[in-house]
Amino acid sequence: MRRRPRWTDGNAVELLENGEAFFPAVFDAIRNARHEVLLETFILFEDQVGLALHAALLEAAQRGVQVDVMVDGYGSPDLSAEFTGSLRAAGVRLRSFDPSWRLFGRRFNVLRRMHRKIVVVDGETAFVGGINYSADHLADFGPQAKQDFAVRLRGPVVETIRRFAIAAIRGGARGERPVPRPRLPPPRTEGPVRAMLVTRDNLEHRADIERQYRAALRAARHSVIIANAYFFPGWRLLKELRRAARRGVDVRLILQGTPDMPIVKTAASLLYDHLLRDGVHIHEYCDRPMHGKVAVVDDDWATVGSSNLDPLSLALNLEANVVLRDRGFAAQLRERLQHLIRHSCEEVQPEPAPRWRLWVRMRSYFVLRFVQRFPLWARGLPVHRPTLQRVDTPPSDPPGAAAVRPSR
């Protein structure tokens, strides 16, 4: 029987914008851990950020903290034997989700990735968002530095997130026996925020995150702001966006104007005419690549997490968002997104040339037919039970294979 996500009361939440706020908060929490650290991430690179995380995890493990780390085998393919070996020597249980080797320099296991970004420390503090452990989440990285968001959570929802993270690694890797978990006191009431962990998988929770978005859009009365890196949602979510705008809700999208992958903007732009005709405002973020996956609806609904609004996140990848009900947090997130709209975005205008109108309408029609059918097609794509492999050394690659750094 499928378990529905549940609200928990009594939580505190803090918005963390970009790596400058996120990394110090996470590293400080790990350095102060007393019992347990659980960490899941899509990308962990062996750069200045990855090495700082490595140092914090190593120090925690050496003083007796139980540390479990799971990275994605596609997103984090090139960790050195020295990097992984020192962690394991200190007692860190490091696992790779569905690893595989490269062929002619490329990895082809792109489907159904573990795309979550979760940290839980001592059952007291949790972090959820879209920020990976790589230097391109810091402003000094340059023009390709990513704009992104995460949250730090305290309160009863942390126990929900902890149970989820433990279940994800339960049983360990192949040939590894389950280990006893620290017995921790339940988190205390910390604040006024209602919070809910919402995940997506390929078994029981295929559409839970999308369902939360659609419900919020149906209930919207005056404003919606969605900032999303990779925007090509399904038919039902598009329909709710259009309906909200048509009934007078101020619906605004913040999408990539200077994308890390050109196809991202091309795909999203295929939907522009369809959305603009119904009154949806589209703003392209042009300072640097937009990597956020956040939304705020009306006065008290918000979500922050790892899920994009595209076929990979909505129909294939393993994702995790938190949904939050709190006027203060919603106001803070709305203000930050409005700041981006005012200072860093260009609003997309309807296509002005009448001679192209028929072509635009035809293109829009066929694109919408595609997004209408994609969820059915996705179920026909290859499905397997991913392996969770203990990391001793990276999976071996054919000679001459070159590294290809993923993004998302």
PDB file of C-alpha atoms in Angstrom, residues 173-285:
ATOM      1  CA  ALA A 173      25.578  -2.357  -0.667  1.00  0.00           C
ATOM      2  CA  ARG A 174      25.938  -5.798  -2.124  1.00  0.00           C
ATOM      3  CA  GLY A 175      27.744  -8.038   0.345  1.00  0.00           C
ATOM      4  CA  GLU A 176      27.472  -5.484   3.140  1.00  0.00           C
ATOM      5  CA  ARG A 177      25.538  -6.325   6.280  1.00  0.00           C
ATOM      6  CA  PRO A 178      23.046  -3.818   7.719  1.00  0.00           C
ATOM      7  CA  VAL A 179      24.428  -1.856  10.636  1.00  0.00           C
ATOM      8  CA  PRO A 180      22.585  -0.777  13.788  1.00  0.00           C
ATOM      9  CA  ARG A 181      21.545   2.874  13.783  1.00  0.00           C
ATOM     10  CA  PRO A 182      22.107   5.263  16.696  1.00  0.00           C
ATOM     11  CA  ARG A 183      19.046   5.580  18.938  1.00  0.00           C
ATOM     12  CA  LEU A 184      18.281   9.283  18.915  1.00  0.00           C
ATOM     13  CA  PRO A 185      15.625  11.223  20.830  1.00  0.00           C
ATOM     14  CA  PRO A 186      12.737  12.530  18.708  1.00  0.00           C
ATOM     15  CA  PRO A 187      13.222  16.103  17.447  1.00  0.00           C
ATOM     16  CA  ARG A 188      11.638  18.826  19.550  1.00  0.00           C
ATOM     17  CA  THR A 189       9.120  21.402  18.393  1.00  0.00           C
ATOM     18  CA  GLU A 190      11.170  24.251  16.951  1.00  0.00           C
ATOM     19  CA  GLY A 191       8.805  26.692  15.224  1.00  0.00           C
ATOM     20  CA  PRO A 192       5.479  27.409  13.505  1.00  0.00           C
ATOM     21  CA  VAL A 193       6.154  25.811  10.113  1.00  0.00           C
ATOM     22  CA  ARG A 194       4.113  22.930   8.713  1.00  0.00           C
ATOM     23  CA  ALA A 195       6.411  20.795   6.586  1.00  0.00           C
ATOM     24  CA  MET A 196       6.121  17.715   4.417  1.00  0.00           C
ATOM     25  CA  LEU A 197       8.784  15.634   2.674  1.00  0.00           C
ATOM     26  CA  VAL A 198       7.635  14.668  -0.822  1.00  0.00           C
ATOM     27  CA  THR A 199       9.653  12.232  -2.919  1.00  0.00           C
ATOM     28  CA  ARG A 200       9.489  10.706  -6.388  1.00  0.00           C
ATOM     29  CA  ASP A 201      10.502   7.163  -7.281  1.00  0.00           C
ATOM     30  CA  ASN A 202       9.701   4.653 -10.005  1.00  0.00           C
ATOM     31  CA  LEU A 203       7.556   2.356  -7.858  1.00  0.00           C
ATOM     32  CA  GLU A 204       5.028   3.823  -5.417  1.00  0.00           C
ATOM     33  CA  HIS A 205       5.563   7.581  -5.699  1.00  0.00           C
ATOM     34  CA  ARG A 206       5.778   8.237  -9.426  1.00  0.00           C
ATOM     35  CA  ALA A 207       3.893  11.556  -9.431  1.00  0.00           C
ATOM     36  CA  ASP A 208       3.864  12.782  -5.815  1.00  0.00           C
ATOM     37  CA  ILE A 209       5.912  15.946  -6.411  1.00  0.00           C
ATOM     38  CA  GLU A 210       3.996  16.907  -9.535  1.00  0.00           C
ATOM     39  CA  ARG A 211       0.751  16.239  -7.661  1.00  0.00           C
ATOM     40  CA  GLN A 212       1.740  18.763  -4.975  1.00  0.00           C
ATOM     41  CA  TYR A 213       2.470  21.392  -7.610  1.00  0.00           C
ATOM     42  CA  ARG A 214      -0.863  20.797  -9.327  1.00  0.00           C
ATOM     43  CA  ALA A 215      -2.807  20.975  -6.068  1.00  0.00           C
ATOM     44  CA  ALA A 216      -1.131  24.268  -5.135  1.00  0.00           C
ATOM     45  CA  LEU A 217      -1.889  25.730  -8.565  1.00  0.00           C
ATOM     46  CA  ARG A 218      -5.534  24.699  -8.350  1.00  0.00           C
ATOM     47  CA  ALA A 219      -5.811  26.401  -4.953  1.00  0.00           C
ATOM     48  CA  ALA A 220      -3.909  29.563  -5.974  1.00  0.00           C
ATOM     49  CA  ARG A 221      -5.891  32.777  -5.588  1.00  0.00           C
ATOM     50  CA  HIS A 222      -3.575  35.684  -6.361  1.00  0.00           C
ATOM     51  CA  SER A 223       0.074  34.815  -7.097  1.00  0.00           C
ATOM     52  CA  VAL A 224       2.398  32.034  -8.242  1.00  0.00           C
ATOM     53  CA  ILE A 225       6.165  32.275  -8.773  1.00  0.00           C
ATOM     54  CA  ILE A 226       8.026  29.186  -9.973  1.00  0.00           C
ATOM     55  CA  ALA A 227      11.800  29.237 -10.507  1.00  0.00           C
ATOM     56  CA  ASN A 228      13.007  26.084 -12.219  1.00  0.00           C
ATOM     57  CA  ALA A 229      16.171  25.164 -14.031  1.00  0.00           C
ATOM     58  CA  TYR A 230      14.881  22.627 -16.521  1.00  0.00           C
ATOM     59  CA  PHE A 231      11.303  23.413 -17.516  1.00  0.00           C
ATOM     60  CA  PHE A 232       9.382  21.088 -19.801  1.00  0.00           C
ATOM     61  CA  PRO A 233       6.518  19.817 -17.624  1.00  0.00           C
ATOM     62  CA  GLY A 234       3.764  17.375 -18.409  1.00  0.00           C
ATOM     63  CA  TRP A 235       0.374  18.213 -19.845  1.00  0.00           C
ATOM     64  CA  ARG A 236      -1.500  18.239 -16.545  1.00  0.00           C
ATOM     65  CA  LEU A 237       0.861  20.677 -14.865  1.00  0.00           C
ATOM     66  CA  LEU A 238       0.821  22.960 -17.915  1.00  0.00           C
ATOM     67  CA  LYS A 239      -2.972  22.888 -17.863  1.00  0.00           C
ATOM     68  CA  GLU A 240      -3.055  24.004 -14.202  1.00  0.00           C
ATOM     69  CA  LEU A 241      -0.615  26.849 -14.939  1.00  0.00           C
ATOM     70  CA  ARG A 242      -2.821  28.075 -17.795  1.00  0.00           C
ATOM     71  CA  ARG A 243      -6.020  27.730 -15.783  1.00  0.00           C
ATOM     72  CA  ALA A 244      -4.583  29.710 -12.887  1.00  0.00           C
ATOM     73  CA  ALA A 245      -3.493  32.533 -15.193  1.00  0.00           C
ATOM     74  CA  ARG A 246      -6.858  32.594 -16.977  1.00  0.00           C
ATOM     75  CA  ARG A 247      -8.761  33.026 -13.716  1.00  0.00           C
ATOM     76  CA  GLY A 248      -6.671  36.071 -12.816  1.00  0.00           C
ATOM     77  CA  VAL A 249      -3.804  34.635 -10.762  1.00  0.00           C
ATOM     78  CA  ASP A 250      -0.484  36.416 -11.377  1.00  0.00           C
ATOM     79  CA  VAL A 251       1.564  33.441 -12.624  1.00  0.00           C
ATOM     80  CA  ARG A 252       5.272  34.036 -13.169  1.00  0.00           C
ATOM     81  CA  LEU A 253       7.991  31.612 -14.280  1.00  0.00           C
ATOM     82  CA  ILE A 254      11.727  32.224 -13.798  1.00  0.00           C
ATOM     83  CA  LEU A 255      13.578  30.067 -16.320  1.00  0.00           C
ATOM     84  CA  GLN A 256      17.083  29.876 -17.714  1.00  0.00           C
ATOM     85  CA  GLY A 257      18.168  32.710 -19.987  1.00  0.00           C
ATOM     86  CA  THR A 258      21.872  31.756 -19.979  1.00  0.00           C
ATOM     87  CA  PRO A 259      21.585  27.988 -19.575  1.00  0.00           C
ATOM     88  CA  ASP A 260      24.356  25.568 -18.739  1.00  0.00           C
ATOM     89  CA  MET A 261      23.055  23.426 -21.613  1.00  0.00           C
ATOM     90  CA  PRO A 262      21.594  25.229 -24.686  1.00  0.00           C
ATOM     91  CA  ILE A 263      18.938  22.572 -25.246  1.00  0.00           C
ATOM     92  CA  VAL A 264      17.356  23.572 -21.918  1.00  0.00           C
ATOM     93  CA  LYS A 265      16.324  26.997 -23.212  1.00  0.00           C
ATOM     94  CA  THR A 266      15.332  25.594 -26.591  1.00  0.00           C
ATOM     95  CA  ALA A 267      12.994  23.023 -25.045  1.00  0.00           C
ATOM     96  CA  ALA A 268      11.358  25.514 -22.669  1.00  0.00           C
ATOM     97  CA  SER A 269      10.892  28.094 -25.424  1.00  0.00           C
ATOM     98  CA  LEU A 270       8.738  25.629 -27.364  1.00  0.00           C
ATOM     99  CA  LEU A 271       6.106  26.154 -24.668  1.00  0.00           C
ATOM    100  CA  TYR A 272       6.355  29.938 -24.464  1.00  0.00           C
ATOM    101  CA  ASP A 273       3.678  30.866 -26.981  1.00  0.00           C
ATOM    102  CA  HIS A 274       1.189  28.482 -25.458  1.00  0.00           C
ATOM    103  CA  LEU A 275       1.734  29.890 -21.957  1.00  0.00           C
ATOM    104  CA  LEU A 276       1.964  33.556 -22.937  1.00  0.00           C
ATOM    105  CA  ARG A 277      -1.381  33.410 -24.746  1.00  0.00           C
ATOM    106  CA  ASP A 278      -3.051  32.443 -21.460  1.00  0.00           C
ATOM    107  CA  GLY A 279      -1.400  35.244 -19.494  1.00  0.00           C
ATOM    108  CA  VAL A 280       1.559  33.446 -17.866  1.00  0.00           C
ATOM    109  CA  HIS A 281       4.534  35.791 -17.413  1.00  0.00           C
ATOM    110  CA  ILE A 282       7.895  34.264 -18.323  1.00  0.00           C
ATOM    111  CA  HIS A 283      11.160  35.767 -17.057  1.00  0.00           C
ATOM    112  CA  GLU A 284      14.535  34.511 -18.269  1.00  0.00           C
ATOM    113  CA  TYR A 285      17.262  34.721 -15.633  1.00  0.00           C
TER     114      TYR A 285
END
